[in-house]
Short mmCIF file of C-alpha atoms and ligand atoms in Angstrom, two decimals:
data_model
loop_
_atom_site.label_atom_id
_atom_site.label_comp_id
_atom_site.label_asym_id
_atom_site.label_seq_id
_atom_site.Cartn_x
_atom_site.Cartn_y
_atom_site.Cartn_z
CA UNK A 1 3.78 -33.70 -2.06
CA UNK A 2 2.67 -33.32 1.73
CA UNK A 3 -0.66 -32.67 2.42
CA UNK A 4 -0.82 -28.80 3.98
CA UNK A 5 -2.01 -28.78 7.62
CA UNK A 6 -1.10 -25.59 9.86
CA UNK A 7 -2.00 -22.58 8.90
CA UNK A 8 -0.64 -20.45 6.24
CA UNK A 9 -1.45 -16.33 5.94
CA UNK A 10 -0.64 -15.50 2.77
CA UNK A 11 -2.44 -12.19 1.91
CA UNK A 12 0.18 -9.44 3.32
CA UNK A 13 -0.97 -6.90 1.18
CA UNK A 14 -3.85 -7.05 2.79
CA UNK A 15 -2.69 -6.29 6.30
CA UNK A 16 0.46 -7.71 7.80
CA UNK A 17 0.73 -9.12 11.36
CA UNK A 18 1.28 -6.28 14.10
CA UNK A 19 5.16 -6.72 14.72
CA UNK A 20 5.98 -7.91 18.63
CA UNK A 21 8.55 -5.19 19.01
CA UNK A 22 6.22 -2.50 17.38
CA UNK A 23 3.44 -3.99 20.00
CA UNK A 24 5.96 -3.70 23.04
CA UNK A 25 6.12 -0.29 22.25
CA UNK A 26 3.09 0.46 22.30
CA UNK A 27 1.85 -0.68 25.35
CA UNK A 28 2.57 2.12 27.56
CA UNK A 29 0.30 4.53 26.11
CA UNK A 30 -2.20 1.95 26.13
CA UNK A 31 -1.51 1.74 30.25
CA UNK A 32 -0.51 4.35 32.65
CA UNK A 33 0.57 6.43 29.91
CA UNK A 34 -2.78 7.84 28.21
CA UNK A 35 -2.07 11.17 28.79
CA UNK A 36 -3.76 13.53 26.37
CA UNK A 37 -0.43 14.72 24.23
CA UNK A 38 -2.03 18.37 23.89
CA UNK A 39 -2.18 19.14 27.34
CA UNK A 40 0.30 21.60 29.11
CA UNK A 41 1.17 19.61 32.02
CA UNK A 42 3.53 17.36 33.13
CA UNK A 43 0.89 14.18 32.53
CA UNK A 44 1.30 14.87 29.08
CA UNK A 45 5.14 14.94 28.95
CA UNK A 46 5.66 11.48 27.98
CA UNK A 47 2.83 10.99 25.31
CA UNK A 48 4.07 14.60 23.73
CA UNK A 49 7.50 13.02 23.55
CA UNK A 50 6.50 9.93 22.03
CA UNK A 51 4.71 11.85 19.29
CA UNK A 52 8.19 13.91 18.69
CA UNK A 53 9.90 10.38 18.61
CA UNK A 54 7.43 8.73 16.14
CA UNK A 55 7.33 11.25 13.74
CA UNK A 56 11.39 12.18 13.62
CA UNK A 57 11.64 8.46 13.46
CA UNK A 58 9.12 8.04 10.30
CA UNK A 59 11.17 11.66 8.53
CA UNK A 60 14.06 9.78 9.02
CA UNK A 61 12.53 6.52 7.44
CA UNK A 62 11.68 8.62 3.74
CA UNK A 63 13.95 11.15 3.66
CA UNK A 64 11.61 13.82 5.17
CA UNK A 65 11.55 16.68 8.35
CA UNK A 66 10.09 16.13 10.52
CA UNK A 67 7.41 18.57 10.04
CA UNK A 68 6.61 17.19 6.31
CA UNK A 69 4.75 13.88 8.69
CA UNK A 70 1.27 14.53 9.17
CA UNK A 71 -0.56 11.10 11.43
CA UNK A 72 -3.76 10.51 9.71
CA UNK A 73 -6.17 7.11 10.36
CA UNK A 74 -4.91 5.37 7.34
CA UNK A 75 -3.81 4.88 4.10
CA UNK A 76 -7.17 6.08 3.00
CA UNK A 77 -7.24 9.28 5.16
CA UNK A 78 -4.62 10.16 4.00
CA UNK A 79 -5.38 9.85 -0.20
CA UNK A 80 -8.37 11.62 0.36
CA UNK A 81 -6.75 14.30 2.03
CA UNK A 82 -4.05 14.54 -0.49
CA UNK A 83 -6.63 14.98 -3.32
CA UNK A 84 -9.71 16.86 -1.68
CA UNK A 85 -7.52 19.11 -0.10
CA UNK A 86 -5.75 20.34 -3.26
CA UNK A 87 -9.20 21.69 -4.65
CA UNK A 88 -11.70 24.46 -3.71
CA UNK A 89 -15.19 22.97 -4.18
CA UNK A 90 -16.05 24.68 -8.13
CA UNK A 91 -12.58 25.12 -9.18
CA UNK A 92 -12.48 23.53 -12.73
CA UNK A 93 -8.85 22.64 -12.69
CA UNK A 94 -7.77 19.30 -13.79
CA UNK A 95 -6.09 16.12 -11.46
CA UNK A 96 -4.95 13.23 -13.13
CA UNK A 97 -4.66 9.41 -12.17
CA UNK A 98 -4.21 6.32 -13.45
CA UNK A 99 -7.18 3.47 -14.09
CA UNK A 100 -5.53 1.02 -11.61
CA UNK A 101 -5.08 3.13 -8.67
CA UNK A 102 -6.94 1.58 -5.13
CA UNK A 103 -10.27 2.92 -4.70
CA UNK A 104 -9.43 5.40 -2.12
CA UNK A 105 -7.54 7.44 -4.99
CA UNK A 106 -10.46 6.54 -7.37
CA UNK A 107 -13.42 7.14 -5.33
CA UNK A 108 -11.71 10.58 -4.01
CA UNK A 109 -11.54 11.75 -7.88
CA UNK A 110 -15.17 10.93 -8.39
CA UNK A 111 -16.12 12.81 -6.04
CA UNK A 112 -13.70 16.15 -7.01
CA UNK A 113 -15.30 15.38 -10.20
CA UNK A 114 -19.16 15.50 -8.65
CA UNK A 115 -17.29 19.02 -7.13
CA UNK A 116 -16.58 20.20 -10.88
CA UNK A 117 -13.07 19.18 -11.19
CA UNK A 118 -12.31 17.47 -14.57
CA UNK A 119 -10.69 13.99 -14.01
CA UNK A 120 -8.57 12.09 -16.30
CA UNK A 121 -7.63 8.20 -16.00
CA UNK A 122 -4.91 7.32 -17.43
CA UNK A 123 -4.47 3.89 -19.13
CA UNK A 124 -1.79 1.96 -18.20
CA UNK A 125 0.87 -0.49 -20.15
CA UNK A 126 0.24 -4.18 -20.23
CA UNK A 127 2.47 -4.73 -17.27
CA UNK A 128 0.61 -1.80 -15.08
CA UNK A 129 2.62 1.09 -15.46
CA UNK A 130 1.67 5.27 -16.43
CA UNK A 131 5.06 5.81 -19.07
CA UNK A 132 6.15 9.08 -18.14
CA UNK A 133 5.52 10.49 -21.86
CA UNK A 134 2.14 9.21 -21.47
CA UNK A 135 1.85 11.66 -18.17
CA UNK A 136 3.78 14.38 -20.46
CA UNK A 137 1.06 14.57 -23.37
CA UNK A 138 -1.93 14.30 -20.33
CA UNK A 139 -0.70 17.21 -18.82
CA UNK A 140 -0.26 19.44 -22.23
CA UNK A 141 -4.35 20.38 -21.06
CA UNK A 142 -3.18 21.59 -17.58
CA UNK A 143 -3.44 20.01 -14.22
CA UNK A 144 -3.75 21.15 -10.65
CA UNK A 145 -2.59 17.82 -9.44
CA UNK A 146 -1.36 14.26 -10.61
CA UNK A 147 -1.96 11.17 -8.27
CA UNK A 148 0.23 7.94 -9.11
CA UNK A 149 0.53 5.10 -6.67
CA UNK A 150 4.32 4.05 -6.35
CA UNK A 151 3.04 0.37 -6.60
CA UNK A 152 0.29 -1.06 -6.74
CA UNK A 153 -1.22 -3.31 -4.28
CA UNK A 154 -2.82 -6.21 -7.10
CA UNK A 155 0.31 -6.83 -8.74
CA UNK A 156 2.81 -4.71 -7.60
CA UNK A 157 4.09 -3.43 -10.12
CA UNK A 158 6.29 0.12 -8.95
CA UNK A 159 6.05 3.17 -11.25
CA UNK A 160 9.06 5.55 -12.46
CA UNK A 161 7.86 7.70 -9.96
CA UNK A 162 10.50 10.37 -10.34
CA UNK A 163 10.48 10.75 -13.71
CA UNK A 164 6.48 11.18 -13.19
CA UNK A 165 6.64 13.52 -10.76
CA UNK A 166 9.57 15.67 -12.81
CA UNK A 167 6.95 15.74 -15.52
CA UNK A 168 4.44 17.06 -13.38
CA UNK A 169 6.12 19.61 -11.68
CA UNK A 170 7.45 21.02 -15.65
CA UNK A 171 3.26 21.08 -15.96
CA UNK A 172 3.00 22.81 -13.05
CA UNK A 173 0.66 20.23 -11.15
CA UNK A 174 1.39 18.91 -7.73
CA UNK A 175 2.91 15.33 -7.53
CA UNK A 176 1.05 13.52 -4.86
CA UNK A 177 1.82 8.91 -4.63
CA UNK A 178 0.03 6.52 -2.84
CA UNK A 179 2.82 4.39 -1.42
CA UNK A 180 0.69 2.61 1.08
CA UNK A 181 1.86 -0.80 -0.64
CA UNK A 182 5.71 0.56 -0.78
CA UNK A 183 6.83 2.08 2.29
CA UNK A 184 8.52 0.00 4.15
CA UNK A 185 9.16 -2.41 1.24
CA UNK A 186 11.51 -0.81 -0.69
CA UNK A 187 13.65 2.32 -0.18
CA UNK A 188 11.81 5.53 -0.48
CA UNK A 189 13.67 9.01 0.11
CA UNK A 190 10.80 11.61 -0.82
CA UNK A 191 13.53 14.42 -1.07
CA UNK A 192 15.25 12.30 -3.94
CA UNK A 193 11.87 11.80 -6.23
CA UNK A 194 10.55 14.88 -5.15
CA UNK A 195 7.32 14.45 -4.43
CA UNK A 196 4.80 16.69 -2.88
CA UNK A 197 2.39 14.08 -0.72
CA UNK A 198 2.86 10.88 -0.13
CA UNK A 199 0.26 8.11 1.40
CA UNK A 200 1.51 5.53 3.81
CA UNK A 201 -0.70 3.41 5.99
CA UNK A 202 0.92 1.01 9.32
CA UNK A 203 -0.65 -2.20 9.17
CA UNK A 204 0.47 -2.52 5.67
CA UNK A 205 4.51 -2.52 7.39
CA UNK A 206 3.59 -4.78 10.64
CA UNK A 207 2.17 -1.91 12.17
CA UNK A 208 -1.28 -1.48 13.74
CA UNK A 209 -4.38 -0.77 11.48
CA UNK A 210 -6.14 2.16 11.71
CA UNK A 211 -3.36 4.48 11.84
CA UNK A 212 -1.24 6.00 9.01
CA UNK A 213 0.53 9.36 7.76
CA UNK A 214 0.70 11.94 4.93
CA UNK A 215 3.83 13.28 3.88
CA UNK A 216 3.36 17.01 2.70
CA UNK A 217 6.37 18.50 1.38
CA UNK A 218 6.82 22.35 2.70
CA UNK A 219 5.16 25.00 1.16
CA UNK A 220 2.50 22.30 -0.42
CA UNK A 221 -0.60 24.88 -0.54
CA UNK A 222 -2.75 21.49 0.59
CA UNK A 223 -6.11 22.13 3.49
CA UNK A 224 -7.51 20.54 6.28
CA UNK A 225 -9.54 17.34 5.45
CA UNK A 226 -10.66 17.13 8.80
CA UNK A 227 -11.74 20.22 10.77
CA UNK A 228 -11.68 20.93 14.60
CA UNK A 229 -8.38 21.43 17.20
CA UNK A 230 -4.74 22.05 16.87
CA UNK A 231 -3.57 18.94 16.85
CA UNK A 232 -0.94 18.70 13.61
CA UNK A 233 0.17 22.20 13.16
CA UNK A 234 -3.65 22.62 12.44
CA UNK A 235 -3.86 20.67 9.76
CA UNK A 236 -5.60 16.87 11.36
CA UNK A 237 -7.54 17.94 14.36
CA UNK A 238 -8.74 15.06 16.74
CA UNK A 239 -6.69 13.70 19.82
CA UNK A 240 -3.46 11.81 18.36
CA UNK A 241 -3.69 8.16 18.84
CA UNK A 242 -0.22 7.67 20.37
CA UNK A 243 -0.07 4.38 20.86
CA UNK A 244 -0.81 3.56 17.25
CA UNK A 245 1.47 6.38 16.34
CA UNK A 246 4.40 4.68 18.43
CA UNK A 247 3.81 1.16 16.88
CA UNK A 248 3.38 2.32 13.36
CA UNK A 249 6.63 4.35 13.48
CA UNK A 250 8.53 1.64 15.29
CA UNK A 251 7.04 -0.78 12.99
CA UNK A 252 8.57 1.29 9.96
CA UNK A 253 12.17 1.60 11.80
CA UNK A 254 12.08 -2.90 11.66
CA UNK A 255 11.39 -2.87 8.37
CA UNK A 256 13.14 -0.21 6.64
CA UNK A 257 16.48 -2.35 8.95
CA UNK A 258 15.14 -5.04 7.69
CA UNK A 259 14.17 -4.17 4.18
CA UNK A 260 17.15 -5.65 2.52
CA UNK A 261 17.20 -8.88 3.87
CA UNK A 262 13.26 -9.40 3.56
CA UNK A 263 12.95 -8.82 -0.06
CA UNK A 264 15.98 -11.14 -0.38
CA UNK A 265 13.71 -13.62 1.04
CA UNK A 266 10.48 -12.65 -0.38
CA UNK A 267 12.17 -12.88 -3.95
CA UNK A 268 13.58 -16.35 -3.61
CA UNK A 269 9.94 -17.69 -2.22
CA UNK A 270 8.58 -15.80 -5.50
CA UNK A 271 11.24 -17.89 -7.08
CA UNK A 272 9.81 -20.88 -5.65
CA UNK A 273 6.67 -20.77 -5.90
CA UNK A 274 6.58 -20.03 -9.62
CA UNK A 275 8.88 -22.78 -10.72
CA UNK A 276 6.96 -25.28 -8.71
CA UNK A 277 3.89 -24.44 -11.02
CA UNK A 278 5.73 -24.52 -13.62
CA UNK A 279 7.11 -28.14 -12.75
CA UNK A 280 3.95 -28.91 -12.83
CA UNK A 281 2.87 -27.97 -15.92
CA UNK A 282 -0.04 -25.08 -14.51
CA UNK A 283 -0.94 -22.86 -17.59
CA UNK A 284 0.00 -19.36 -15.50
CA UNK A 285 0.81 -16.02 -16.76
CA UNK A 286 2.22 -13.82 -14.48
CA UNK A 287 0.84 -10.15 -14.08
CA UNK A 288 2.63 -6.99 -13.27
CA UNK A 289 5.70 -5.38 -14.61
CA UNK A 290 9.15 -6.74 -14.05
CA UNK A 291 9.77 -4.30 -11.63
CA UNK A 292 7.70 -5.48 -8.83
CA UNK A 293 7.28 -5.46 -4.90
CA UNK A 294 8.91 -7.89 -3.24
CA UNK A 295 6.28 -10.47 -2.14
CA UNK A 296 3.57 -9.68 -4.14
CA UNK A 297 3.35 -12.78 -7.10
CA UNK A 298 -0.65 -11.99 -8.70
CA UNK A 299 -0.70 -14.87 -11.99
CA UNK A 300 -3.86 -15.80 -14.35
CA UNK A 301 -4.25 -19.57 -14.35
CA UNK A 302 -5.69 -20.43 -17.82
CA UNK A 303 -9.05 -21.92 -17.30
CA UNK A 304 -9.19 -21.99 -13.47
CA UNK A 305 -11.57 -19.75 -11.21
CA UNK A 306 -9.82 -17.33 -8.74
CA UNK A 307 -12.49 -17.24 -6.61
CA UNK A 308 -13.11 -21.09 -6.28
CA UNK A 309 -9.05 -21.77 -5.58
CA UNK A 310 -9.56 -19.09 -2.71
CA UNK A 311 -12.48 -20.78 -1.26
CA UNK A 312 -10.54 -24.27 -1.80
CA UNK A 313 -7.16 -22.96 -0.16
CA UNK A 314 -9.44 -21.53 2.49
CA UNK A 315 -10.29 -25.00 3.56
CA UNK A 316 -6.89 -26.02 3.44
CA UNK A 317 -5.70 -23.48 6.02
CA UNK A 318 -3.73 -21.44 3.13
CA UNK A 319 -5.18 -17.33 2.97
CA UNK A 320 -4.99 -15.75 0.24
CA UNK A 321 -6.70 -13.47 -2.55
CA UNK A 322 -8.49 -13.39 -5.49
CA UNK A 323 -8.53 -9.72 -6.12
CA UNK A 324 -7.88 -6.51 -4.49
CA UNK A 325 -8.06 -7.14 -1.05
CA UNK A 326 -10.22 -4.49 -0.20
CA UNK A 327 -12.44 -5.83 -2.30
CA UNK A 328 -12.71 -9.70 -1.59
CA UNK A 329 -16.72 -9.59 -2.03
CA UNK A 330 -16.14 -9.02 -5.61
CA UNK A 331 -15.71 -11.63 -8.16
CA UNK A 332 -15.67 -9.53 -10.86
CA UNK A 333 -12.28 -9.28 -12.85
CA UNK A 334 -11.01 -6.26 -10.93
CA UNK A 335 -10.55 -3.07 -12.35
CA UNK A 336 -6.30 -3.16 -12.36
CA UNK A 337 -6.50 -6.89 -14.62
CA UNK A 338 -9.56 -5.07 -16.92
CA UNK A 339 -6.63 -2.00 -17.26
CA UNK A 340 -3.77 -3.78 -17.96
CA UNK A 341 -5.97 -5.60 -20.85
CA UNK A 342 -5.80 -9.13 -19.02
CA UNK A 343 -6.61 -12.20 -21.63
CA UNK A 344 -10.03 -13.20 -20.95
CA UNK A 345 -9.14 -17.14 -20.95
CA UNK A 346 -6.93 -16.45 -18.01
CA UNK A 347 -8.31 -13.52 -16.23
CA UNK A 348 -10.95 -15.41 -14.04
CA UNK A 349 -8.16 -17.61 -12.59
CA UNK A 350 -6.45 -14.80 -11.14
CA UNK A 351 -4.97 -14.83 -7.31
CA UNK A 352 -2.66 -12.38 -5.82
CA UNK A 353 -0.49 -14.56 -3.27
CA UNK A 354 1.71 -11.43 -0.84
CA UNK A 355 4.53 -13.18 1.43
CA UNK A 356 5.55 -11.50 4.14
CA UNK A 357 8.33 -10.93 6.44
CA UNK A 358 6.31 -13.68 8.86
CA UNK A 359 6.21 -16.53 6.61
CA UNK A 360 8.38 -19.16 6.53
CA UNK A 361 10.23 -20.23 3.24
CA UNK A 362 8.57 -23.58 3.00
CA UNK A 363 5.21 -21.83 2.74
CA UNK A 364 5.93 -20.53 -0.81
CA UNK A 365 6.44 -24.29 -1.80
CA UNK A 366 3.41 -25.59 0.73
CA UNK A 367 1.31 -23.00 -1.13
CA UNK A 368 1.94 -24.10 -4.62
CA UNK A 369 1.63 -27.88 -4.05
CA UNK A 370 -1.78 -27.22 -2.65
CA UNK A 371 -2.66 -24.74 -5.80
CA UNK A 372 -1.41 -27.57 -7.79
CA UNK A 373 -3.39 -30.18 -5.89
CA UNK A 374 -6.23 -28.50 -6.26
CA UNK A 375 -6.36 -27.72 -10.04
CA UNK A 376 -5.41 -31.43 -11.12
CA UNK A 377 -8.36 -32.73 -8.75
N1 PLP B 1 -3.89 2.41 -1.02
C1 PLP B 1 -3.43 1.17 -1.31
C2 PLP B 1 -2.52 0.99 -2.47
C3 PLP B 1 -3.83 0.08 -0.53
O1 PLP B 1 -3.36 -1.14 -0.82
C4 PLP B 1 -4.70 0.29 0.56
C5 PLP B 1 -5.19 -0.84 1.37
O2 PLP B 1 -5.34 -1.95 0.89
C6 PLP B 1 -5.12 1.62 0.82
C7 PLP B 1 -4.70 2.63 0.01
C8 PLP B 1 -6.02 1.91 1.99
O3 PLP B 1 -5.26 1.92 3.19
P1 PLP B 1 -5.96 1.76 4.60
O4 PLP B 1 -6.37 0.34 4.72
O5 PLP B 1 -4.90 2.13 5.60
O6 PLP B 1 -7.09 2.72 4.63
#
């Protein structure tokens, strides 16, 4: 075993490093291009065009038209949107989730529920996932709307989304799916599964943070989460932030080209890095259903501390993390391992490790010798 010395980012789920190509293309709106895109005249052409560009190019990436993409700031924006903007402040229909969605989805049904709306959580399976006959016998009291993340971002495991969202719509409710952790990852063609809104945010597909989109299928009776200007057919005022909108949609076109060759890789570094624990004898479940993200490898070592190998990788150069990554103050067992009914003598020791496109093979092996290092000190 070598001793690990250059650095190693190994928390993609997190955010993922802003792609050079996406970043080339941004640059002109960042420079002599900052036209305002609303503007009649001809100082606005290019930024206008750019806009058209980005969001024919992101349609084309999930099987949408292009006026079903709506820009929003993120992958929250646009969950909150999805959800608030589906209820009337008072109405006392129903939406229904599951217990290990992020906490944009969660926090957004709190507060519909502060509103009057009845929530429901769903419980899912061991591995992470809402059976669709689970969803069926929910929805026999009536929903408005059903939110269901297409996978989820601590262990990545990826729902039957179709079959959830047929079982909605023979409810009646509205299918929206956070796919902030998916798109990009693995093939997504929203007319195929039939969804109704869909969450995606950039910087989770090498694009730049701050910047995502909501996909809202035609007709979707959904409102305004933000109020003000035109922009968006109306529906997200505020000046468009085109040269986030340009990276994030050229960022999707790399991936989605690349999406087959990348989760080749990303599987066989999964492969690695498993059976080198196991080589060495490491007492490691691994969480999440079989069908998983590419990338994504969250496992329970019996008897270890998450938190403490984080802290101890840290040192080594190696980032990774120990729970949701929006969360990485929390050393609590997070609210997707308490869900999927985690064993208590393993759940402390839980890290989520997310390769990326970026990372080399030899850091899924550098990454478990210094995990192994580290537990047999
Ligand atoms: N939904 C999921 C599944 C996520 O993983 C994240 C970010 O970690 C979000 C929503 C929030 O996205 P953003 O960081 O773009 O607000």
């Amino acid at each position: 075993m070598t001793e690990t010395k250059s650095m190693i980012y190994a928390d993609n789920a997190a955010t993922a490093p802003l792609d050079s190509d996406a970043f080339e293309a941004m640059k002109p709106y960042l420079g002599q291009e900052f036209g305002n895109a609303s503007q009649p005249y001809a100082f606005a052409r290019k930024p206008k065009q750019a806009l058209a560009w980005a969001r024919s190019a992101i349609a084309a990436c999930i099987g949408a038209d292009d006026d079903e993409i709506f820009f929003s700031s993120g992958g929250t924006e646009s969950d909150n949107w999805a959800i608030k903007g589906v209820f009337c402040p008072g109405s006392a229909h129903t939406a229904i989730t599951s217990q290990t969605e992020h906490h944009a989805v969660l926090n957004a049904f709190k507060t519909m529920e502060l509103f009057g709306c009845p929530a429901v959580y769903l419980p899912p399976d061991s591995g992470g996932i809402i059976a669709p006959g689970a969803l069926a016998r929910a929805l026999t009291g009536g929903a408005k709307l059903v939110s269901i993340m297409t996978a989820n971002n601590e262990i990545g495991a990826i729902a039957p989304i179709k079959a959830l969202c047929a079982v909605s719509h023979d409810a009646g409710a509205l299918f929206h799916t956070d796919a902030v952790q998916a798109v990009g990852h693995i093939p997504i063609d929203v007319s195929d599964l039939g969804i109704d809104m869909l969450s995606a945010s950039a910087h989770k597909f090498n694009g730049p943070k701050g910047i995502g989109f909501l996909y809202i299928r035609k007709g979707t009776p959904l409102r305004p989460l933000i109020d003000g200007g035109a922009q968006e057919s109306g529906m997200r005022a505020g000046t468009e932030n085109v040269a986030s909108i340009v990276g994030m949609a050229a960022a999707l076109q790399k991936s989605c080209n690349l999406m087959h060759q990348t989760a080749e890789k990303l599987r066989a570094m999964d492969r690695i890095f498993t059976e080198t624990l196991r080589r060495a004898n490491i007492d490691f479940i691994r969480n999440g259903a079989p069908n998983r993200l590419p990338g994504i490898i969250n496992i329970s070592i019996r008897g270890a501390s998450g938190e403490m190998l984080l802290h101890r990788l840290d040192l080594k150069g190696i980032s990774i993390s120990a729970g949701a990554a929006c969360d990485s103050k929390n050393t609590q067992i997070s609210h997707v391992l308490k869900a999927i009914g985690a064993p208590p003598d393993y759940a402390p020791g839980t890290v989520r490790i997310s390769f990326g496109r970026c990372n080399a093979h030899e850091d899924a092996e550098a990454v478990a010798d210094a995990v192994i290092r580290i537990l047999k000190r």
